[in-house]
CSV table of C-alpha atoms in Angstrom, one decimal:
chain,number,residue,atom,x,y,z
A,107,MET,CA,32.7,-31.5,18.2
A,108,LYS,CA,29.0,-32.5,17.8
A,109,MET,CA,27.4,-31.6,14.5
A,110,ASN,CA,24.8,-29.3,15.9
A,111,SER,CA,26.8,-27.5,18.6
A,112,CYS,CA,29.2,-25.2,16.8
A,113,GLU,CA,29.8,-22.0,18.8
A,114,HIS,CA,30.1,-19.9,15.7
A,115,LEU,CA,26.6,-20.8,14.5
A,116,GLU,CA,25.2,-17.3,15.3
A,117,LYS,CA,27.9,-15.8,13.1
A,118,VAL,CA,26.6,-17.3,9.9
A,119,ILE,CA,23.7,-14.8,9.5
A,120,ASP,CA,26.0,-11.9,10.6
A,121,TYR,CA,28.5,-13.0,8.0
A,122,ARG,CA,25.9,-13.1,5.3
A,123,LEU,CA,24.6,-9.7,6.3
A,124,HIS,CA,28.1,-8.3,6.4
A,125,ARG,CA,27.8,-7.3,10.0
A,126,LEU,CA,31.2,-8.7,11.1
A,127,THR,CA,34.2,-6.5,11.3
A,128,ASP,CA,37.1,-7.3,8.8
A,129,GLU,CA,38.9,-9.1,11.5
A,130,GLN,CA,35.9,-11.2,12.6
A,131,GLU,CA,35.1,-11.9,9.0
A,132,LYS,CA,38.6,-13.3,8.3
A,133,GLU,CA,38.5,-15.3,11.5
A,134,PHE,CA,35.1,-16.7,10.6
A,135,GLU,CA,36.3,-17.6,7.1
A,136,LEU,CA,39.2,-19.5,8.5
A,137,HIS,CA,36.8,-21.4,10.8
A,138,LEU,CA,34.5,-22.1,7.9
A,139,GLU,CA,37.2,-24.1,6.1
A,140,THR,CA,37.3,-26.6,8.9
A,141,CYS,CA,33.7,-26.6,10.3
A,142,ALA,CA,31.3,-28.9,8.5
A,143,PHE,CA,28.3,-27.6,10.5
A,144,CYS,CA,29.0,-23.9,9.6
A,145,GLN,CA,29.5,-24.9,6.0
A,146,HIS,CA,26.1,-26.7,6.1
A,147,GLU,CA,24.5,-23.7,7.8
A,148,LEU,CA,26.1,-21.3,5.3
A,149,ALA,CA,24.8,-23.3,2.4
A,150,ILE,CA,21.2,-23.2,3.9
A,151,GLU,CA,21.5,-19.4,4.3
A,152,GLN,CA,22.7,-19.0,0.7
A,153,ALA,CA,19.8,-21.1,-0.5
A,154,ILE,CA,17.3,-18.9,1.5
A,155,GLU,CA,18.9,-15.8,0.1
A,156,GLU,CA,18.8,-17.2,-3.4
A,157,GLU,CA,15.1,-18.0,-3.1
A,158,LEU,CA,14.3,-14.6,-1.6
A,159,SER,CA,16.1,-12.7,-4.3
A,160,VAL,CA,14.2,-14.5,-7.1
A,161,LYS,CA,12.6,-11.8,-9.3
A,162,LEU,CA,8.9,-12.5,-9.7
A,163,ASP,CA,7.2,-11.1,-12.7
A,164,PRO,CA,3.5,-10.3,-12.9
A,165,GLY,CA,3.6,-10.4,-16.7
A,166,PHE,CA,2.5,-7.6,-18.9
A,167,ILE,CA,0.3,-5.5,-16.6
A,168,GLU,CA,1.1,-2.1,-18.1
A,169,SER,CA,-1.8,-1.9,-20.4
A,170,LYS,CA,-4.2,-3.1,-17.7
A,171,VAL,CA,-3.0,-0.5,-15.3
A,172,MET,CA,-3.2,2.3,-17.9
A,173,THR,CA,-6.7,1.3,-19.0
A,174,ARG,CA,-7.9,1.2,-15.4
A,175,TRP,CA,-6.2,4.5,-14.7
A,176,ARG,CA,-7.8,6.2,-17.7
A,177,LEU,CA,-11.2,4.8,-16.7
A,178,ARG,CA,-10.7,6.1,-13.1
A,179,ARG,CA,-9.8,9.6,-14.4
A,180,GLU,CA,-12.8,9.6,-16.8
A,181,GLN,CA,-15.0,8.6,-13.9
A,182,GLY,CA,-13.5,11.4,-11.8
A,183,ILE,CA,-14.2,14.0,-14.6
A,184,ARG,CA,-17.7,12.6,-15.2
A,185,SER,CA,-18.5,12.8,-11.5
A,186,PHE,CA,-17.1,16.3,-11.3
A,187,TRP,CA,-19.6,17.4,-14.1
A,188,LEU,CA,-22.3,15.4,-12.4
A,189,TYR,CA,-21.8,17.3,-9.2
A,190,ALA,CA,-21.5,20.6,-11.0
A,191,TYR,CA,-24.8,19.9,-12.8
A,192,ARG,CA,-26.5,19.0,-9.5
A,193,VAL,CA,-25.3,22.2,-7.9
A,194,ILE,CA,-26.6,24.3,-10.8
A,195,VAL,CA,-30.0,22.5,-10.7
A,196,LEU,CA,-30.2,22.9,-6.9
A,197,GLY,CA,-29.1,26.5,-7.2
A,198,ILE,CA,-31.9,27.3,-9.7
A,199,THR,CA,-34.4,25.4,-7.5
A,200,ALA,CA,-33.2,27.4,-4.5
A,201,ALA,CA,-33.5,30.7,-6.4
A,202,VAL,CA,-37.0,29.9,-7.5
A,203,LEU,CA,-38.1,28.8,-4.0
A,204,ALA,CA,-36.5,32.0,-2.6
A,205,PHE,CA,-38.3,34.1,-5.2
A,206,ILE,CA,-41.6,32.7,-3.9
A,207,LEU,CA,-40.6,32.1,-0.2
A,208,PHE,CA,-38.9,35.4,0.5
A,209,PRO,CA,-41.8,37.7,-0.4
A,210,PHE,CA,-44.1,35.3,1.4
A,211,LEU,CA,-42.0,35.4,4.6
A,212,LEU,CA,-41.7,39.1,4.3
A,213,ARG,CA,-45.4,39.3,3.8
A,214,LEU,CA,-45.1,41.0,0.5
A,215,PRO,CA,-46.8,40.3,-2.8
A,216,ILE,CA,-44.6,38.1,-5.1
A,217,LYS,CA,-44.4,40.9,-7.7
A,218,SER,CA,-42.8,43.2,-5.1
A,219,PHE,CA,-39.7,41.0,-4.9
A,220,LEU,CA,-38.4,42.8,-8.0
A,221,GLU,CA,-39.0,46.2,-6.5
A,222,ILE,CA,-36.0,46.9,-4.3
A,223,ASN,CA,-37.6,49.6,-2.2
A,224,GLN,CA,-40.4,47.3,-1.1
A,225,LEU,CA,-38.0,44.5,-0.4
A,226,ALA,CA,-35.7,46.8,1.6
A,227,SER,CA,-38.7,47.9,3.7
A,228,GLY,CA,-39.7,44.3,4.1
A,229,LEU,CA,-36.3,43.3,5.3
A,230,GLU,CA,-36.2,46.3,7.6
A,231,ARG,CA,-39.4,45.1,9.1
A,232,LEU,CA,-38.1,41.6,9.5
A,233,LEU,CA,-34.7,42.7,11.0
A,234,GLY,CA,-36.3,45.3,13.1
A,235,GLY,CA,-38.3,42.5,14.8
A,236,LEU,CA,-35.5,40.1,15.4
A,237,PRO,CA,-37.1,38.3,18.4
A,238,GLN,CA,-40.0,37.5,16.1
A,239,ILE,CA,-37.9,36.0,13.3
A,240,ASN,CA,-39.7,33.4,11.5
A,241,PRO,CA,-38.1,30.0,12.4
A,242,VAL,CA,-39.1,28.7,8.9
A,243,PHE,CA,-37.0,31.5,7.4
A,244,VAL,CA,-34.0,30.7,9.5
A,245,GLY,CA,-34.4,27.0,8.8
A,246,VAL,CA,-34.6,27.4,5.1
A,247,GLY,CA,-31.6,29.8,5.1
A,248,PHE,CA,-29.5,27.4,7.2
A,249,ALA,CA,-30.4,24.5,4.8
A,250,TYR,CA,-29.4,26.6,1.8
A,251,ALA,CA,-26.1,27.5,3.4
A,252,LEU,CA,-25.4,23.9,4.3
A,253,LEU,CA,-26.3,22.8,0.7
A,254,ILE,CA,-24.0,25.3,-0.9
A,255,ALA,CA,-21.1,24.5,1.5
A,256,SER,CA,-21.4,20.7,1.0
A,257,SER,CA,-21.6,21.2,-2.8
A,258,ILE,CA,-18.4,23.3,-2.8
A,259,PHE,CA,-16.7,20.8,-0.6
A,260,THR,CA,-17.8,17.9,-3.0
A,261,ILE,CA,-16.6,19.8,-6.1
A,262,VAL,CA,-13.2,20.6,-4.5
A,263,ARG,CA,-12.8,16.9,-3.4
A,264,THR,CA,-13.8,15.6,-6.8
A,265,ARG,CA,-11.5,18.0,-8.6
A,266,ARG,CA,-8.5,16.6,-6.6
B,9,MET,CA,3.8,6.3,-16.6
B,10,THR,CA,4.1,3.0,-18.5
B,11,SER,CA,7.8,3.0,-18.0
B,12,LEU,CA,7.4,3.5,-14.3
B,13,ILE,CA,5.2,0.4,-14.2
B,14,THR,CA,7.8,-1.6,-16.2
B,15,ILE,CA,10.6,-0.5,-13.9
B,16,HIS,CA,8.9,-1.2,-10.6
B,17,LYS,CA,6.3,-3.9,-11.3
B,18,GLY,CA,8.7,-6.7,-10.4
B,19,LEU,CA,9.5,-5.3,-7.0
B,20,ILE,CA,5.9,-4.4,-6.1
B,21,PHE,CA,4.6,-7.8,-7.3
B,22,THR,CA,7.3,-9.6,-5.3
B,23,ILE,CA,6.5,-7.7,-2.1
B,24,ILE,CA,2.7,-8.3,-2.5
B,25,LEU,CA,3.1,-12.0,-3.5
B,26,ARG,CA,5.4,-12.5,-0.4
B,27,MET,CA,2.7,-11.0,1.7
B,28,THR,CA,-0.4,-12.7,0.2
B,29,ASN,CA,0.9,-16.0,-1.2
B,30,ASP,CA,-1.7,-15.6,-3.9
B,31,TYR,CA,-0.5,-15.1,-7.5
B,32,HIS,CA,-3.8,-13.7,-9.0
B,33,LEU,CA,-4.6,-11.6,-6.0
B,34,SER,CA,-1.0,-10.2,-6.1
B,35,GLU,CA,-1.5,-9.3,-9.8
B,36,ASP,CA,-4.6,-7.3,-9.0
B,37,LEU,CA,-3.1,-5.6,-6.0
B,38,THR,CA,0.0,-4.7,-8.0
B,39,GLN,CA,-2.3,-2.9,-10.4
B,40,ASP,CA,-4.1,-1.2,-7.5
B,41,THR,CA,-0.8,0.0,-6.1
B,42,PHE,CA,0.2,1.7,-9.4
B,43,ILE,CA,-3.3,3.3,-9.7
B,44,ARG,CA,-3.1,4.6,-6.2
B,45,ALA,CA,0.4,5.9,-6.8
B,46,PHE,CA,-0.7,7.7,-10.0
B,47,MET,CA,-3.6,9.3,-8.1
B,48,ASN,CA,-1.2,10.6,-5.4
B,49,MET,CA,1.8,11.4,-7.6
B,50,LYS,CA,1.9,15.0,-6.3
B,51,LYS,CA,2.7,13.7,-2.8
B,52,VAL,CA,6.0,12.1,-3.6
B,53,LYS,CA,8.8,14.5,-2.5
B,54,SER,CA,11.5,13.6,-5.1
B,55,GLY,CA,12.7,10.9,-7.4
B,56,GLU,CA,14.9,9.2,-4.8
B,57,HIS,CA,11.9,8.8,-2.5
B,58,PHE,CA,9.7,7.3,-5.2
B,59,ARG,CA,10.6,3.6,-4.6
B,60,PRO,CA,10.2,3.6,-0.8
B,61,TRP,CA,7.0,5.5,-1.3
B,62,LEU,CA,5.7,3.0,-3.8
B,63,CYS,CA,6.6,0.1,-1.5
B,64,THR,CA,4.7,1.8,1.3
B,65,ILE,CA,1.7,2.1,-0.9
B,66,ALA,CA,1.9,-1.6,-1.8
B,67,ARG,CA,2.1,-2.5,1.9
B,68,ASN,CA,-1.0,-0.4,2.6
B,69,ILE,CA,-2.9,-1.8,-0.3
B,70,VAL,CA,-2.3,-5.3,1.1
B,71,ARG,CA,-3.3,-4.2,4.6
B,72,ASP,CA,-6.5,-2.5,3.3
B,73,HIS,CA,-7.4,-5.6,1.3
B,74,TYR,CA,-7.2,-7.9,4.4
B,75,ARG,CA,-8.9,-5.3,6.5
B,76,ARG,CA,-11.8,-5.3,4.0
B,77,ASN,CA,-11.9,-9.0,3.6
B,78,ARG,CA,-11.3,-9.8,7.3
B,79,ASN,CA,-8.9,-12.7,6.7
B,80,SER,CA,-5.2,-13.0,6.8
B,81,PRO,CA,-2.8,-14.2,4.2
B,82,SER,CA,-2.1,-17.9,4.2
B,83,VAL,CA,-0.2,-20.4,2.1
B,84,SER,CA,-2.3,-21.6,-0.7
B,85,PHE,CA,-2.9,-25.2,0.0
B,86,GLU,CA,-3.8,-25.9,-3.5
B,87,GLN,CA,-0.4,-24.6,-4.5
B,88,VAL,CA,1.3,-26.7,-1.9
B,89,GLU,CA,-0.5,-29.9,-2.9
B,90,GLU,CA,0.2,-29.1,-6.5
B,91,PHE,CA,3.9,-28.8,-5.8
B,92,GLN,CA,4.1,-31.7,-3.3
B,93,GLY,CA,3.5,-34.2,-6.1
B,94,GLN,CA,6.3,-32.9,-8.1
B,95,SER,CA,9.9,-34.0,-7.8
B,96,ASP,CA,11.3,-30.7,-8.9
B,97,ASP,CA,13.5,-29.6,-6.1
B,98,PRO,CA,13.6,-25.8,-6.8
B,99,ILE,CA,9.8,-25.8,-6.7
B,100,ARG,CA,9.7,-27.7,-3.5
B,101,ARG,CA,12.2,-25.4,-2.0
B,102,ARG,CA,10.1,-22.4,-3.1
B,103,VAL,CA,7.0,-23.8,-1.4
B,104,VAL,CA,8.9,-24.6,1.8
B,105,ILE,CA,10.3,-21.0,2.0
B,106,GLN,CA,7.0,-19.5,1.1
B,107,ASP,CA,5.3,-21.5,3.8
B,108,ALA,CA,8.0,-20.4,6.3
B,109,LEU,CA,7.6,-16.8,5.3
B,110,ALA,CA,3.9,-17.0,5.7
B,111,ARG,CA,4.3,-17.9,9.3
B,112,LEU,CA,6.4,-14.8,10.0
B,113,THR,CA,4.9,-11.4,10.8
B,114,GLU,CA,4.0,-9.0,8.1
B,115,ARG,CA,6.9,-6.7,9.1
B,116,ASP,CA,9.5,-9.6,8.9
B,117,ARG,CA,8.3,-10.7,5.5
B,118,MET,CA,8.4,-7.2,4.2
B,119,LEU,CA,11.9,-6.6,5.6
B,120,LEU,CA,13.2,-9.8,4.1
B,121,THR,CA,11.6,-9.2,0.7
B,122,LEU,CA,13.0,-5.6,0.5
B,123,THR,CA,16.5,-6.7,1.6
B,124,TYR,CA,17.0,-9.5,-0.9
B,125,TYR,CA,15.3,-7.8,-3.8
B,126,GLU,CA,18.2,-6.4,-5.8
B,127,GLY,CA,19.1,-2.8,-5.5
B,128,LEU,CA,17.3,-1.7,-2.3
B,129,SER,CA,19.6,0.2,0.1
B,130,LEU,CA,19.2,0.0,3.8
B,131,ARG,CA,18.2,3.7,3.7
B,132,GLU,CA,15.3,2.8,1.3
B,133,ILE,CA,14.3,-0.1,3.4
B,134,ALA,CA,14.3,2.0,6.6
B,135,GLU,CA,12.2,4.7,4.8
B,136,THR,CA,9.7,2.2,3.6
B,137,MET,CA,9.4,0.5,7.0
B,138,LYS,CA,9.3,3.9,8.7
B,139,MET,CA,12.2,3.1,11.0
B,140,THR,CA,15.8,4.2,11.5
B,141,GLU,CA,18.6,2.5,9.6
B,142,ALA,CA,20.1,1.1,12.8
B,143,ASN,CA,16.7,-0.3,13.8
B,144,ALA,CA,16.2,-1.7,10.3
B,145,LYS,CA,19.5,-3.6,10.7
B,146,VAL,CA,18.5,-5.1,14.0
B,147,CYS,CA,15.0,-6.0,12.8
B,148,LEU,CA,16.4,-7.6,9.7
B,149,HIS,CA,18.8,-9.7,11.7
B,150,ARG,CA,16.0,-10.9,13.9
B,151,ALA,CA,13.8,-11.6,10.9
B,152,ARG,CA,16.5,-13.7,9.4
B,153,LYS,CA,16.8,-15.7,12.6
B,154,ARG,CA,13.1,-16.2,12.8
B,155,LEU,CA,12.9,-17.4,9.2
B,156,ARG,CA,15.8,-19.8,9.8
B,157,LYS,CA,13.9,-21.1,12.9
B,158,GLN,CA,10.8,-21.7,10.8
B,159,LEU,CA,12.9,-23.7,8.3
B,160,ALA,CA,14.3,-26.0,11.0
B,161,GLY,CA,13.8,-29.5,9.8
B,162,TYR,CA,13.5,-28.6,6.2
B,163,GLU,CA,17.2,-28.5,5.5
B,164,ASN,CA,17.0,-31.3,2.9
B,165,GLU,CA,14.5,-29.4,0.9
B,166,LEU,CA,16.7,-26.3,0.9
B,167,LEU,CA,19.9,-27.9,-0.2
């Protein structure tokens, strides 16, 4: 038999992976005793396995991971408060602008914004004339809605 | 959490090092894997799924790294040159096998690493690789054959 032409060559991997039946395994083990090529191949397979099963150690990374993890969490909490702060500031700005813009758009004196009757009649006037809705009013309203929605979304995402 | 790192760091580091062939990069990516795992801890279904889940995160971390850096893992030539001058057979053998592994596909490398790392069952391997156990068995056999093919001609270094 030539050194590189053993018909059982394919079985070496199967044997190492325990994929042979009991009968095939016994048969192969008998063959192994007499076949130098299969013995050689088996030794190679064992060397590969030995190398692949070497446990590699990254060293003491625990403290590094925990430090980075703590920093990440702190950043998360900090960015949550940052977003919350931004939302509050934007909310106050929006309220102040609304306080000035609303009466202006409703064609009422600024002082009248605090008087509910006048505001109601102003709104009535505005809603009564839907086709003549001021596009600026709609635009500002839409921008506020978008701002509030995106702020809520950001806060929820940061919280997670 | 520290104990989780201690238990699993060897496995995760081995997987990443087999995929990247870069010791320092692997150390960083191992840390990233644990941080991502801690951030998503709620997503793991139960304790028995933890290890495959962690391995999947490690795999994704490596993929993300190479996607961001737009290069693929390769054998560190500095490392090879450094080892070539040495007469120490185990080190030469390690380099030869690392080199052969680097020429395999990412899936083959992952399969072989998971299989030969102590304690991983075929079910865990299949879960990590997102395939059935039967399929994992077949793929493993093929990966072993491909690795052997890559090592043809290096028999003297292996024995």
